[in-house]
C-alpha cells in the first residue's frame, strides 16, 4: 500500500502573496504529520517563489516523518541539499516561467550530471528519486545512474479527458512501474492527483509513495489541513491494493 507525502508548497504560496510570515509551512507540516502523513514534500525553487531557505532549514529540524526535498540539479541548490540533508531528494526539471513542474526530468540526456548528483547525495546518506514521464528510457537511465527511486509523472493521466485516454495513461504508469520494480527502484507517483482521480492510481500494485500538493492544500482552505490530509489517506487506503489474507486453517 502506498503512503502519502503532502506537498506543502502552496501554504508558502499564500504567505508569499503578502510577503508576510503566515501561514507558516512549518506549522502546516506538523498538522499533516499529526493527520498521519508519511512525509512532507517541498520544492525549493531557484526563484524562491514559495518555499525559501528558512523553511527548508526549519523543516529539516522539525519534520519527524520523511522529509522529501524537490529540487533541480543547479549547483547552488545541490549544495543546499548537501548542507540540509533531507531524507530524500526528488529531482525535477525547472523552468522559471512555468506555473508548476512541466514534464519529467530528462534523465537519459542528463545522465552525466545525474550520476554526479546521485553520488554526492549518497555520500550524505540522502535517497535520490527522479521525477520522470513513464517511459522506459527514463526508468533505465535512473537505474543506471544509481537512483533509489523514480516518481512517475501522473500529470498526463490527470489531464486525460476520455475513458480511452485514461486507460492508456494508466497502462503507461503500470508498464513503467513494472520496469522500475525489475530494476529494483522504489516507485513513487505524483502530480495532478486529486480526491476525484486518485482511486485508479491508488489501486496500482507496487507503488510506494504519492506526492500530492495542490488538491490537498485547496481542500485545506475549506476543511483544515488535518482533515484534508486524513481524507486523502482514507482514499489511498480504501482504493489501494488489499493486503493478501492467508487462507484460514481448518
Ligand atoms: N511531484 C512533483 C515532482 C511535483 O513537482 C509536484 C508539484 O510541485 C507534485 C508532485 C505535486 O503536484 P500537485 O501539486 O499537482 O499535487
Short mmCIF file of C-alpha atoms and ligand atoms in Angstrom, two decimals:
data_model
loop_
_atom_site.label_atom_id
_atom_site.label_comp_id
_atom_site.label_asym_id
_atom_site.label_seq_id
_atom_site.Cartn_x
_atom_site.Cartn_y
_atom_site.Cartn_z
CA UNK A 1 0.00 0.00 0.00
CA UNK A 2 1.36 3.41 -0.95
CA UNK A 3 1.76 6.15 1.63
CA UNK A 4 1.16 9.87 1.35
CA UNK A 5 3.68 12.71 1.34
CA UNK A 6 1.93 16.07 1.47
CA UNK A 7 3.48 18.76 -0.69
CA UNK A 8 3.02 21.98 1.30
CA UNK A 9 4.45 24.45 -1.26
CA UNK A 10 1.15 26.26 -1.59
CA UNK A 11 0.95 27.06 2.10
CA UNK A 12 4.04 29.15 1.36
CA UNK A 13 2.39 30.49 -1.81
CA UNK A 14 -0.34 32.07 0.35
CA UNK A 15 2.28 33.53 2.67
CA UNK A 16 4.25 34.97 -0.25
CA UNK A 17 1.11 36.60 -1.69
CA UNK A 18 1.58 39.21 1.05
CA UNK A 19 5.31 38.68 1.76
CA UNK A 20 4.39 38.17 5.40
CA UNK A 21 5.04 35.37 7.88
CA UNK A 22 1.74 33.49 7.78
CA UNK A 23 0.63 30.84 7.13
CA UNK A 24 3.82 29.10 8.17
CA UNK A 25 4.61 25.91 6.22
CA UNK A 26 6.40 24.60 9.30
CA UNK A 27 3.12 24.68 11.25
CA UNK A 28 1.35 23.09 8.28
CA UNK A 29 3.88 20.26 8.17
CA UNK A 30 3.22 19.44 11.82
CA UNK A 31 -0.53 19.29 11.16
CA UNK A 32 -0.05 16.96 8.17
CA UNK A 33 2.15 14.72 10.25
CA UNK A 34 -0.42 14.63 13.08
CA UNK A 35 -3.04 13.62 10.50
CA UNK A 36 -0.94 10.60 9.50
CA UNK A 37 1.12 11.79 6.54
CA UNK A 38 4.14 9.63 5.88
CA UNK A 39 6.18 12.53 4.60
CA UNK A 40 6.41 16.22 3.88
CA UNK A 41 7.50 17.43 0.45
CA UNK A 42 8.63 20.92 -0.52
CA UNK A 43 10.14 22.28 -3.72
CA UNK A 44 12.92 24.79 -3.16
CA UNK A 45 12.78 26.62 -6.47
CA UNK A 46 15.62 28.76 -7.75
CA UNK A 47 13.33 31.82 -7.78
CA UNK A 48 12.11 31.04 -4.19
CA UNK A 49 8.57 31.84 -5.29
CA UNK A 50 7.07 29.90 -2.37
CA UNK A 51 9.35 27.76 -0.18
CA UNK A 52 12.52 29.55 0.96
CA UNK A 53 15.80 28.61 2.62
CA UNK A 54 14.48 29.31 6.12
CA UNK A 55 11.56 26.90 5.55
CA UNK A 56 13.86 24.11 4.40
CA UNK A 57 16.18 24.61 7.38
CA UNK A 58 13.35 24.58 9.91
CA UNK A 59 11.54 21.68 8.27
CA UNK A 60 14.71 19.61 8.46
CA UNK A 61 14.76 20.31 12.22
CA UNK A 62 11.06 19.74 12.87
CA UNK A 63 9.71 17.11 10.48
CA UNK A 64 9.81 13.75 12.21
CA UNK A 65 8.41 11.76 9.29
CA UNK A 66 10.13 11.66 5.88
CA UNK A 67 11.40 15.00 4.58
CA UNK A 68 11.48 14.98 0.78
CA UNK A 69 13.10 17.96 -0.95
CA UNK A 70 12.09 18.53 -4.56
CA UNK A 71 14.77 20.36 -6.49
CA UNK A 72 16.51 20.85 -9.80
CA UNK A 73 20.14 19.92 -10.40
CA UNK A 74 21.51 23.50 -10.46
CA UNK A 75 24.73 23.64 -8.44
CA UNK A 76 23.62 26.18 -5.75
CA UNK A 77 20.55 24.05 -4.99
CA UNK A 78 22.57 20.82 -4.90
CA UNK A 79 24.90 22.46 -2.37
CA UNK A 80 21.93 23.44 -0.18
CA UNK A 81 20.70 19.84 -0.23
CA UNK A 82 24.15 18.64 0.84
CA UNK A 83 24.05 21.04 3.79
CA UNK A 84 20.44 20.45 4.83
CA UNK A 85 20.47 16.66 4.35
CA UNK A 86 16.78 15.89 3.77
CA UNK A 87 15.85 12.19 3.91
CA UNK A 88 15.21 12.19 0.18
CA UNK A 89 15.52 14.47 -2.79
CA UNK A 90 13.28 14.29 -5.83
CA UNK A 91 14.98 15.72 -8.89
CA UNK A 92 12.77 17.72 -11.22
CA UNK A 93 13.32 19.88 -14.28
CA UNK A 94 12.72 23.56 -13.57
CA UNK A 95 11.81 26.44 -15.83
CA UNK A 96 11.49 29.95 -14.43
CA UNK A 97 8.28 30.85 -16.25
CA UNK A 98 6.33 27.66 -15.51
CA UNK A 99 3.30 27.65 -13.17
CA UNK A 100 4.23 24.21 -11.85
CA UNK A 101 6.71 21.48 -12.84
CA UNK A 102 6.20 20.74 -16.53
CA UNK A 103 7.21 17.34 -17.86
CA UNK A 104 9.69 14.99 -16.29
CA UNK A 105 13.42 15.21 -15.83
CA UNK A 106 15.22 14.02 -18.96
CA UNK A 107 17.44 11.53 -17.17
CA UNK A 108 18.59 9.94 -20.43
CA UNK A 109 20.01 13.25 -21.73
CA UNK A 110 21.41 14.38 -18.36
CA UNK A 111 22.97 11.11 -17.28
CA UNK A 112 26.40 12.55 -16.51
CA UNK A 113 25.11 15.29 -14.20
CA UNK A 114 22.53 12.96 -12.66
CA UNK A 115 25.18 10.36 -11.77
CA UNK A 116 27.29 13.11 -10.14
CA UNK A 117 24.35 14.37 -8.06
CA UNK A 118 23.42 10.81 -7.02
CA UNK A 119 26.99 10.13 -5.84
CA UNK A 120 27.09 13.38 -3.85
CA UNK A 121 23.71 12.72 -2.20
CA UNK A 122 24.60 9.13 -1.35
CA UNK A 123 27.75 10.38 0.39
CA UNK A 124 25.38 12.32 2.69
CA UNK A 125 23.03 9.32 3.01
CA UNK A 126 20.24 11.07 1.10
CA UNK A 127 17.92 8.96 -1.07
CA UNK A 128 17.51 10.08 -4.67
CA UNK A 129 14.30 9.89 -6.67
CA UNK A 130 13.81 11.26 -10.19
CA UNK A 131 10.54 12.74 -11.41
CA UNK A 132 10.06 11.18 -14.84
CA UNK A 133 7.47 10.62 -17.51
CA UNK A 134 6.56 6.93 -17.55
CA UNK A 135 8.89 5.91 -20.38
CA UNK A 136 11.35 3.02 -20.43
CA UNK A 137 14.41 5.11 -21.34
CA UNK A 138 13.87 7.39 -18.33
CA UNK A 139 13.44 4.46 -15.95
CA UNK A 140 16.58 2.79 -17.35
CA UNK A 141 18.65 5.99 -17.09
CA UNK A 142 17.51 6.46 -13.47
CA UNK A 143 18.54 2.89 -12.64
CA UNK A 144 21.87 3.14 -14.47
CA UNK A 145 22.83 6.32 -12.62
CA UNK A 146 22.25 4.70 -9.23
CA UNK A 147 18.99 6.38 -8.21
CA UNK A 148 16.99 4.78 -5.41
CA UNK A 149 13.53 5.59 -6.74
CA UNK A 150 11.56 7.15 -9.56
CA UNK A 151 8.46 9.29 -9.22
CA UNK A 152 6.15 8.65 -12.16
CA UNK A 153 4.55 11.80 -13.54
CA UNK A 154 0.78 11.38 -13.21
CA UNK A 155 0.01 14.73 -14.89
CA UNK A 156 -0.85 13.18 -18.29
CA UNK A 157 -3.21 10.74 -16.50
CA UNK A 158 -4.79 13.59 -14.54
CA UNK A 159 -5.30 15.58 -17.75
CA UNK A 160 -6.73 12.69 -19.78
CA UNK A 161 -10.28 13.55 -20.78
CA UNK A 162 -11.75 10.38 -22.32
CA UNK A 163 -12.04 6.86 -20.86
CA UNK A 164 -9.72 5.59 -23.61
CA UNK A 165 -7.10 8.24 -22.81
CA UNK A 166 -7.33 7.49 -19.08
CA UNK A 167 -6.86 3.76 -19.80
CA UNK A 168 -3.82 4.46 -21.98
CA UNK A 169 -2.20 6.67 -19.32
CA UNK A 170 -2.84 4.11 -16.58
CA UNK A 171 -1.30 1.38 -18.76
CA UNK A 172 1.82 3.56 -19.24
CA UNK A 173 2.10 4.01 -15.48
CA UNK A 174 1.72 0.25 -14.92
CA UNK A 175 4.38 -0.59 -17.51
CA UNK A 176 6.87 1.94 -16.18
CA UNK A 177 6.22 0.74 -12.64
CA UNK A 178 6.89 -2.89 -13.64
CA UNK A 179 10.14 -1.95 -15.36
CA UNK A 180 11.26 0.20 -12.41
CA UNK A 181 10.47 -2.62 -9.99
CA UNK A 182 12.52 -5.03 -12.18
CA UNK A 183 15.40 -2.55 -11.91
CA UNK A 184 14.99 -2.56 -8.11
CA UNK A 185 13.83 1.03 -7.93
CA UNK A 186 11.18 2.19 -5.48
CA UNK A 187 8.27 3.64 -7.40
CA UNK A 188 6.52 6.85 -6.37
CA UNK A 189 3.85 8.81 -8.22
CA UNK A 190 2.56 12.33 -8.24
CA UNK A 191 1.37 15.49 -9.97
CA UNK A 192 -2.21 16.46 -10.63
CA UNK A 193 -3.64 13.83 -8.27
CA UNK A 194 -6.91 14.82 -6.61
CA UNK A 195 -9.65 13.38 -4.40
CA UNK A 196 -11.57 12.61 -7.61
CA UNK A 197 -8.87 10.89 -9.64
CA UNK A 198 -6.76 9.10 -7.02
CA UNK A 199 -8.69 5.80 -6.96
CA UNK A 200 -7.34 4.08 -10.12
CA UNK A 201 -3.75 5.15 -9.33
CA UNK A 202 -4.06 4.08 -5.69
CA UNK A 203 -5.12 0.66 -7.00
CA UNK A 204 -1.84 0.11 -8.88
CA UNK A 205 0.11 -2.56 -7.06
CA UNK A 206 3.73 -1.81 -6.16
CA UNK A 207 3.59 1.98 -5.80
CA UNK A 208 5.21 3.10 -2.54
CA UNK A 209 4.61 6.83 -2.22
CA UNK A 210 2.30 9.54 -3.52
CA UNK A 211 3.34 13.20 -3.54
CA UNK A 212 0.20 15.32 -3.56
CA UNK A 213 0.04 19.07 -3.08
CA UNK A 214 -2.41 21.39 -4.77
CA UNK A 215 -5.57 19.37 -4.24
CA UNK A 216 -4.89 18.83 -0.52
CA UNK A 217 -3.99 22.47 0.17
CA UNK A 218 -7.02 23.66 -1.84
CA UNK A 219 -9.30 21.48 0.29
CA UNK A 220 -7.46 22.53 3.44
CA UNK A 221 -8.59 26.12 2.90
CA UNK A 222 -12.15 24.89 3.40
CA UNK A 223 -11.88 21.97 5.83
CA UNK A 224 -8.50 22.41 7.53
CA UNK A 225 -5.22 20.75 6.63
CA UNK A 226 -5.55 17.91 9.11
CA UNK A 227 -8.93 16.88 7.76
CA UNK A 228 -7.78 17.31 4.14
CA UNK A 229 -4.73 15.11 4.75
CA UNK A 230 -6.73 12.46 6.58
CA UNK A 231 -9.35 12.35 3.78
CA UNK A 232 -6.68 11.69 1.16
CA UNK A 233 -5.09 8.97 3.29
CA UNK A 234 -8.52 7.34 3.68
CA UNK A 235 -8.96 7.25 -0.12
CA UNK A 236 -5.48 5.82 -0.73
CA UNK A 237 -6.21 3.11 1.81
CA UNK A 238 -9.73 2.43 0.54
CA UNK A 239 -8.72 2.02 -3.11
CA UNK A 240 -5.21 0.67 -2.56
CA UNK A 241 -4.34 -2.99 -3.20
CA UNK A 242 -5.74 -5.00 -0.33
CA UNK A 243 -3.23 -7.00 1.71
CA UNK A 244 -3.30 -10.72 0.90
CA UNK A 245 -5.10 -12.62 3.64
CA UNK A 246 -3.84 -16.08 4.48
CA UNK A 247 -6.30 -18.93 3.83
CA UNK A 248 -7.92 -19.95 7.10
CA UNK A 249 -6.54 -23.12 8.67
CA UNK A 250 -9.20 -25.76 9.39
N1 LIG B 1 5.54 15.66 -7.62
C1 LIG B 1 6.35 16.56 -8.20
C2 LIG B 1 7.66 16.10 -8.68
C3 LIG B 1 5.96 17.90 -8.33
O1 LIG B 1 6.79 18.79 -8.94
C4 LIG B 1 4.73 18.31 -7.81
C5 LIG B 1 4.33 19.76 -7.88
O2 LIG B 1 5.17 20.51 -7.06
C6 LIG B 1 3.92 17.33 -7.21
C7 LIG B 1 4.34 16.01 -7.14
C8 LIG B 1 2.59 17.68 -6.63
O3 LIG B 1 1.72 18.03 -7.65
P1 LIG B 1 0.30 18.61 -7.30
O4 LIG B 1 0.50 19.91 -6.60
O5 LIG B 1 -0.37 18.73 -8.62
O6 LIG B 1 -0.37 17.59 -6.38
#
